[in-house]
Amino acid sequence: MTSIHPQQVFAKSILLADGWQENVLLEHDSNGVITKIKLQSEKPKNFSGKVINGAVIPGMVNNHSHAFQWAMAGLGEASGDLVDGKRDSFWTWRKAMYGFVEQIEADDLNHIASALYMQMLKAGYTSVGEFHYLHHNKSGGFYDNPAEMSLQIYEAAEQSGIDVTLLPVFYRYSGFGNQAPTQGQKRFIHDQEAYGRLLEQVHALATDYNQSYGIAPHSLRAVDKSDLEFAVKTLRSQSNTAPIHIHIAEQIKEVDDCSAHNGQRPVEWLYNNLSPDEKWCLIHATHLNEQEVSSIADSKAVVSICTTTEANLGDGFFSMNSYKSKGGRWSIGSDSHISVSATEELRWLEYQQRLLEHSRTVLVEDTNRSTGHWLWTQAAQGGAQSLQQNVGTIAVGYKANFVELNTDSLPLIGKNQEQLLDAFIFNHQFSNDVIESVWVRGQKLVEKGQHLSDETITNNFKASLKRLSSI
């Protein structure tokens, strides 16, 4: 067997797990996993590897994505008719989304997801959790390959180069009490038997594409207890580590409906009936009481906070400061992709707390006074846990997924290492050159704002959006 020599990267300035270092030599294997980190006094003589001149930080994890919704971002902002004193709500937006999604074909999903993932990479996201529930054809029937749409997500990850954890959604009912699904939900629905078959196929696809997967019971209103137990049991028969994601308490109506049907609030019910642990991720845990905040923190599950989408849909504020005080683990997602910007998700998470607390620099810790440093590293590590990927920090045994900041960019000029992440997140400028390059598994995919496959991916996306817009 021919031996494969390790590949080397020399970084002049890099944020490692234990802090900033200068002149660091990294080695990674053919899978892009870091095998050695060595501090140097200078670049080795006759060095033939890759040199990164800017400041290197861990790639960010986007752990909650509905890729197909990106194609309609911005199309749901026109005001509707008054209903109960409001012109629009999450529920009216959802109706519009169902109408749009009905037209998407398999090739369209591939083109939309590829373009979205390319944009994520340009924004500093190097991993994504795809909460994927567009499964069936336009009539609601199965494709010849029941995992056709899951295949398209893995193909999109392959074309863009991003690391993906595919989370096929289990969606069965339209509401609590096993209400029949609506016409708009026909492309999402599985019974237990069909969902089990889908998981078998996704498990095989993940292996074929050298990617990962988990499950996503959509919500407590979309599956019942027996469905949840079935999905978890089926997943665990395949993998002991694959993650479990669920929408949990996004809307007040959802909390009220759960309380009326189950006699318990959603998070309360979940913890009384199942055993969420560090492999679980609760998305949109927006409306919680203090006991629920404690339950999630104590279980070491991860909360996914989708700041821009939750603001766009009028969801509410997550109890971040209380959760942080209890040592809760958290992450970020761009969800409906009304914004594809890691810095915007983090900046507005902090700004929400400042507005609520009438204070400044709320999300920090005593050992590290840099708000930007705390936000970026905590979100990346929490996101990595939520996807069960070996990413989120730059260390031996982790993938060489990182972002190079251009220290000559106007927002970063004159900033020392401890100020870089603060300036990156909070000195918001309309500047495309702050991110110099983005790397996944040791391969440079984005440089100076351009992706390796920019033209092809963009042209395919344009073709799909032109078709969808003409329908």
XYZ file of C-alpha atoms in Angstrom:
471
model
C 0.000 0.000 0.000
C 1.339 3.409 -0.967
C 1.812 5.689 2.040
C 0.200 9.113 1.908
C 2.437 11.880 3.195
C 0.804 14.315 5.607
C 0.003 17.733 4.203
C 1.389 20.796 5.958
C -0.012 24.264 6.590
C 1.972 27.112 8.117
C -0.055 29.809 9.855
C 1.568 33.066 10.932
C -1.202 33.820 13.447
C -3.767 31.280 14.606
C -6.379 30.822 17.332
C -5.781 27.378 18.830
C -7.808 25.692 21.560
C -5.604 27.318 24.228
C -5.440 30.775 22.672
C -3.653 32.791 20.005
C -0.261 31.600 18.783
C 2.184 32.783 16.116
C 4.186 30.768 13.580
C 2.392 27.443 13.859
C 2.971 24.397 11.668
C -0.021 22.080 11.241
C -0.119 18.676 9.601
C -3.269 16.946 8.461
C -3.988 13.582 6.881
C -5.764 12.805 3.613
C -9.143 13.148 5.357
C -8.273 16.670 6.451
C -7.907 15.740 10.134
C -5.135 17.548 12.008
C -2.461 15.093 13.178
C 0.211 17.460 14.483
C 0.536 21.041 15.691
C 4.008 22.451 16.254
C 4.956 25.943 17.418
C 7.766 27.458 15.345
C 9.971 30.501 15.687
C 9.576 31.117 11.962
C 8.483 29.421 8.760
C 10.633 26.317 8.095
C 13.281 26.681 5.394
C 12.407 25.191 2.001
C 8.798 24.847 3.132
C 6.664 23.304 0.364
C 3.278 23.310 2.107
C 0.560 25.950 2.218
C 1.155 29.301 3.909
C -1.621 31.385 5.485
C -0.546 34.974 6.113
C -3.697 36.304 7.774
C -5.197 35.515 11.184
C -6.686 32.010 11.337
C -9.782 31.203 13.409
C -11.912 28.033 13.628
C -14.589 27.669 10.969
C -18.102 28.383 12.209
C -20.849 25.748 12.409
C -24.295 26.550 11.013
C -26.329 23.874 12.728
C -29.844 24.663 11.510
C -30.595 25.043 7.822
C -33.657 24.587 5.625
C -31.815 24.968 2.333
C -34.863 25.206 0.076
C -36.184 28.211 2.014
C -33.228 30.326 0.914
C -34.769 30.587 -2.555
C -37.741 32.475 -1.094
C -35.829 34.700 1.350
C -37.128 38.219 0.925
C -40.371 37.103 -0.734
C -42.368 37.011 2.494
C -42.022 40.658 3.505
C -45.134 42.120 1.854
C -47.877 42.772 4.399
C -51.053 40.697 4.275
C -54.641 41.287 5.414
C -55.531 41.887 9.041
C -56.221 38.690 11.015
C -56.842 38.977 14.770
C -55.388 42.471 14.685
C -52.174 41.388 12.924
C -51.278 41.504 9.267
C -48.765 38.672 9.396
C -47.380 36.014 11.715
C -45.232 32.904 11.627
C -48.312 30.970 10.533
C -49.108 33.212 7.557
C -45.445 33.096 6.505
C -45.550 29.303 6.728
C -48.536 29.202 4.359
C -46.604 31.273 1.809
C -43.584 28.990 2.218
C -45.695 25.902 1.510
C -46.900 27.460 -1.730
C -43.345 28.149 -2.878
C -41.897 24.782 -1.907
C -44.546 22.925 -3.877
C -42.768 23.825 -7.136
C -39.223 22.683 -6.265
C -37.860 19.717 -8.246
C -34.853 17.558 -7.343
C -32.460 19.514 -9.587
C -33.731 22.777 -8.113
C -32.964 21.591 -4.587
C -29.449 20.651 -5.680
C -28.868 24.050 -7.278
C -30.367 26.015 -4.374
C -28.477 24.066 -1.703
C -25.165 24.233 -3.623
C -25.463 28.017 -3.973
C -26.510 28.418 -0.350
C -23.622 26.310 0.909
C -21.243 28.323 -1.263
C -22.559 31.499 0.372
C -22.183 29.920 3.806
C -18.542 29.148 3.085
C -17.935 32.726 1.967
C -19.438 33.872 5.275
C -17.144 31.665 7.378
C -19.431 28.662 7.928
C -17.532 25.431 7.249
C -20.135 22.930 8.548
C -23.901 22.817 8.246
C -26.703 20.801 9.808
C -29.386 20.362 7.146
C -32.798 19.971 8.813
C -34.195 18.408 5.678
C -37.917 17.851 5.220
C -38.563 18.208 1.482
C -38.722 14.476 0.719
C -41.364 13.673 -1.894
C -42.341 14.681 -5.421
C -44.805 17.458 -6.210
C -47.822 15.161 -5.918
C -46.670 13.995 -2.489
C -45.624 10.555 -3.728
C -42.252 8.858 -3.454
C -39.564 9.385 -6.050
C -38.289 6.186 -7.703
C -35.458 6.607 -5.204
C -37.240 7.477 -1.914
C -34.025 9.174 -0.741
C -33.718 11.273 -3.917
C -33.909 14.612 -2.137
C -31.479 13.504 0.566
C -29.099 12.503 -2.211
C -29.374 16.023 -3.643
C -28.292 17.527 -0.314
C -25.206 15.321 -0.183
C -24.480 16.185 -3.819
C -24.741 19.890 -2.979
C -22.293 19.438 -0.106
C -19.941 17.611 -2.461
C -20.143 20.375 -5.067
C -19.612 23.188 -2.569
C -17.144 21.388 -0.303
C -18.933 22.096 2.972
C -19.167 19.513 5.763
C -22.804 18.499 6.187
C -24.753 16.558 8.775
C -27.988 15.554 7.068
C -30.955 15.486 9.442
C -33.930 13.918 7.613
C -37.117 15.216 9.170
C -39.801 12.924 10.531
C -43.056 14.769 9.881
C -46.377 12.945 10.278
C -49.140 15.237 11.555
C -50.252 18.854 11.182
C -50.892 19.435 14.868
C -51.238 18.004 18.349
C -53.639 15.096 18.667
C -52.461 13.428 15.443
C -54.261 15.888 13.185
C -54.123 14.891 9.513
C -51.439 16.672 7.481
C -52.509 19.564 5.294
C -52.200 19.685 1.513
C -49.221 22.029 1.885
C -47.355 19.404 3.940
C -47.761 16.543 1.465
C -44.089 16.567 0.420
C -42.882 16.137 4.001
C -44.901 13.203 5.361
C -43.735 9.705 6.408
C -45.241 7.002 8.571
C -42.906 5.028 10.807
C -42.208 2.267 8.304
C -41.364 4.678 5.494
C -39.208 6.826 7.757
C -37.283 3.754 8.897
C -36.544 2.868 5.261
C -35.415 6.433 4.590
C -32.985 6.293 7.512
C -31.438 3.097 6.157
C -30.797 4.824 2.847
C -29.450 8.002 4.457
C -27.107 5.923 6.594
C -25.680 4.366 3.406
C -25.452 7.727 1.633
C -23.555 9.284 4.539
C -20.965 6.538 4.254
C -20.716 6.900 0.480
C -20.181 10.672 0.694
C -17.914 10.582 3.775
C -20.378 12.829 5.585
C -22.579 12.447 8.670
C -26.265 12.226 9.506
C -28.764 12.151 12.346
C -32.523 12.537 12.740
C -34.909 15.449 13.084
C -38.341 14.698 14.498
C -39.841 17.960 13.288
C -41.670 19.028 16.455
C -43.988 17.732 19.134
C -46.938 18.833 17.026
C -45.696 16.873 13.975
C -44.940 13.519 15.666
C -46.345 11.777 18.733
C -44.553 9.936 21.519
C -44.498 6.589 19.734
C -43.027 8.254 16.620
C -40.309 9.934 18.673
C -39.419 6.684 20.420
C -39.382 4.836 17.100
C -37.110 7.400 15.446
C -34.635 7.445 18.328
C -34.575 3.640 18.596
C -34.048 3.259 14.846
C -31.211 5.779 14.831
C -29.514 4.163 17.802
C -29.653 0.777 16.077
C -27.447 2.348 13.408
C -25.291 4.742 15.434
C -24.637 5.486 19.103
C -23.388 8.988 18.391
C -25.549 10.448 15.600
C -27.368 13.620 16.716
C -31.076 14.237 17.298
C -32.553 17.668 16.462
C -36.075 18.930 17.135
C -37.987 22.222 16.899
C -39.253 22.714 20.421
C -40.878 26.003 21.539
C -40.704 28.559 18.738
C -44.133 30.144 19.019
C -46.417 30.990 21.958
C -49.286 29.271 20.132
C -47.194 26.107 19.936
C -46.538 26.216 23.692
C -50.223 26.867 24.416
C -51.377 24.054 22.112
C -48.933 21.613 23.704
C -50.071 22.603 27.204
C -53.714 22.163 26.216
C -53.155 18.743 24.646
C -50.453 17.239 26.883
C -51.001 19.161 30.101
C -47.325 20.160 29.919
C -45.231 22.720 28.093
C -43.084 21.370 25.190
C -39.683 21.281 26.942
C -41.326 20.072 30.142
C -43.038 17.243 28.251
C -39.862 16.287 26.384
C -37.810 15.910 29.551
C -40.582 14.037 31.356
C -41.024 11.533 28.520
C -37.609 11.087 26.905
C -34.012 11.493 28.013
C -32.343 14.258 25.972
C -28.574 14.280 26.445
C -25.489 15.828 24.874
C -26.399 14.341 21.487
C -29.670 16.288 21.336
C -30.182 19.764 19.900
C -33.274 21.812 20.725
C -34.014 24.396 18.054
C -35.965 27.595 18.749
C -36.146 27.030 22.505
C -37.589 30.513 22.580
C -40.389 30.368 25.132
C -39.066 28.739 28.311
C -39.644 29.043 32.032
C -36.737 28.820 34.483
C -37.197 25.113 35.166
C -37.021 24.379 31.449
C -33.880 26.496 31.117
C -32.311 24.427 33.905
C -33.446 21.113 32.420
C -31.758 21.816 29.094
C -28.551 23.125 30.673
C -28.320 20.187 33.093
C -28.819 17.633 30.311
C -25.872 19.092 28.332
C -28.052 19.237 25.215
C -27.345 22.090 22.799
C -29.758 24.901 22.011
C -29.762 26.226 18.449
C -30.418 29.975 18.335
C -31.376 31.346 14.912
C -31.299 35.040 15.707
C -32.101 36.546 12.327
C -34.855 34.081 11.410
C -36.410 34.278 14.865
C -36.442 38.064 14.529
C -37.802 37.918 10.986
C -40.674 35.648 12.066
C -41.380 37.551 15.275
C -40.670 34.531 17.479
C -39.298 36.240 20.587
C -36.129 36.299 22.691
C -34.248 33.274 23.985
C -33.387 33.388 27.724
C -29.693 33.595 26.881
C -28.361 35.265 30.000
C -30.141 32.840 32.341
C -29.070 29.878 30.220
C -25.459 31.084 30.145
C -25.419 31.435 33.952
C -26.316 27.740 34.197
C -23.522 26.667 31.859
C -25.880 25.918 28.967
C -24.445 24.886 25.618
C -25.589 26.722 22.500
C -25.024 27.222 18.804
C -26.310 29.240 15.857
C -28.196 28.506 12.655
C -29.349 30.622 9.736
C -32.559 28.557 9.411
C -34.633 30.212 6.644
C -31.518 32.125 5.478
C -33.016 35.583 5.544
C -29.383 36.279 6.397
C -26.389 34.068 5.640
C -23.915 35.758 7.952
C -22.291 34.171 10.994
C -21.256 37.569 12.338
C -24.786 38.943 12.065
C -26.263 35.990 13.991
C -23.720 36.527 16.791
C -23.802 40.309 16.804
C -27.577 40.418 17.183
C -27.567 37.701 19.812
C -25.395 39.992 21.929
C -27.380 43.102 20.985
C -30.643 41.424 22.044
C -29.167 40.848 25.492
C -27.899 44.430 25.708
C -31.366 45.747 24.902
C -33.013 43.430 27.413
C -30.426 44.054 30.158
C -29.852 47.777 29.450
C -26.159 46.959 29.600
C -23.145 46.272 27.387
C -20.777 43.332 26.795
C -23.243 40.900 28.332
C -22.048 37.612 26.807
C -18.524 37.374 28.187
C -16.776 35.433 30.937
C -14.318 36.496 33.631
C -11.366 34.657 32.097
C -11.933 36.236 28.684
C -13.223 39.793 28.413
C -13.512 39.751 24.608
C -17.191 39.444 23.673
C -16.350 38.471 20.106
C -13.930 35.753 21.212
C -16.507 34.234 23.580
C -19.306 34.349 21.015
C -17.308 32.844 18.148
C -15.611 30.051 20.073
C -18.667 29.055 22.119
C -20.933 28.969 19.068
C -18.420 26.948 17.047
C -17.894 24.405 19.818
C -21.590 24.107 20.620
C -22.364 23.699 16.939
C -19.757 20.977 16.611
C -21.308 19.089 19.520
C -24.789 19.454 18.069
C -23.696 17.880 14.776
C -21.331 15.403 16.445
C -18.574 16.580 14.093
C -14.896 16.868 15.060
C -14.809 20.570 14.203
C -15.267 23.883 16.016
C -11.734 24.242 17.328
C -8.235 23.958 15.876
C -6.569 21.038 17.632
C -5.135 17.580 16.961
C -7.921 15.161 16.048
C -10.132 17.892 14.602
C -10.699 18.714 10.946
C -8.619 21.481 9.414
C -11.666 23.724 8.971
C -10.751 27.344 9.379
C -11.240 30.922 8.278
C -8.446 33.334 7.414
C -9.127 36.942 8.394
C -7.531 39.667 6.293
C -5.803 41.880 8.847
C -5.283 44.514 6.118
C -9.042 44.872 5.669
C -10.302 48.270 6.836
C -12.374 46.956 9.794
C -9.371 44.995 11.146
C -6.510 47.438 10.619
C -4.693 48.283 13.836
C -6.349 45.509 15.867
C -4.242 43.159 17.968
C -5.021 39.449 18.241
C -7.322 39.887 21.245
C -9.310 42.553 19.400
C -9.682 40.795 16.045
C -12.852 38.824 16.771
C -14.483 41.841 18.401
C -13.761 43.906 15.287
C -14.778 41.052 12.970
C -18.198 40.682 14.601
C -19.016 44.204 15.796
C -17.273 46.539 13.335
C -19.902 45.792 10.714
C -18.878 47.224 7.364
C -20.083 46.527 3.862
C -16.734 44.991 3.078
C -16.184 41.745 1.200
C -12.503 41.452 2.002
C -12.561 40.800 5.775
C -12.526 37.055 5.114
C -9.450 36.318 3.019
C -9.960 32.573 2.618
C -11.976 29.627 3.933
C -10.677 26.075 4.316
C -12.471 22.758 4.819
C -10.532 19.576 5.584
C -7.316 21.412 4.751
C -8.471 22.507 1.291
C -8.882 26.174 0.372
C -12.394 26.553 -1.074
C -12.840 30.325 -0.935
C -10.250 33.006 -1.681
C -10.884 36.746 -1.842
C -14.635 36.204 -1.909
C -14.597 33.696 -4.755
C -15.469 30.017 -4.481
C -13.608 27.426 -6.556
C -16.828 26.529 -8.383
C -18.430 29.957 -8.232
C -19.429 30.280 -11.880
C -20.965 26.819 -12.277
C -22.885 26.942 -9.003
C -24.148 30.478 -9.668
C -25.320 29.671 -13.200
C -27.193 26.571 -12.022
C -28.867 28.584 -9.267
C -29.911 31.289 -11.724
C -31.467 28.686 -14.027
C -33.532 27.152 -11.215
C -34.691 30.511 -9.833
C -35.652 31.681 -13.315
C -37.812 28.594 -13.749
C -39.361 28.829 -10.290
C -40.073 32.542 -10.686
C -41.907 31.972 -13.962
C -44.363 29.423 -12.526
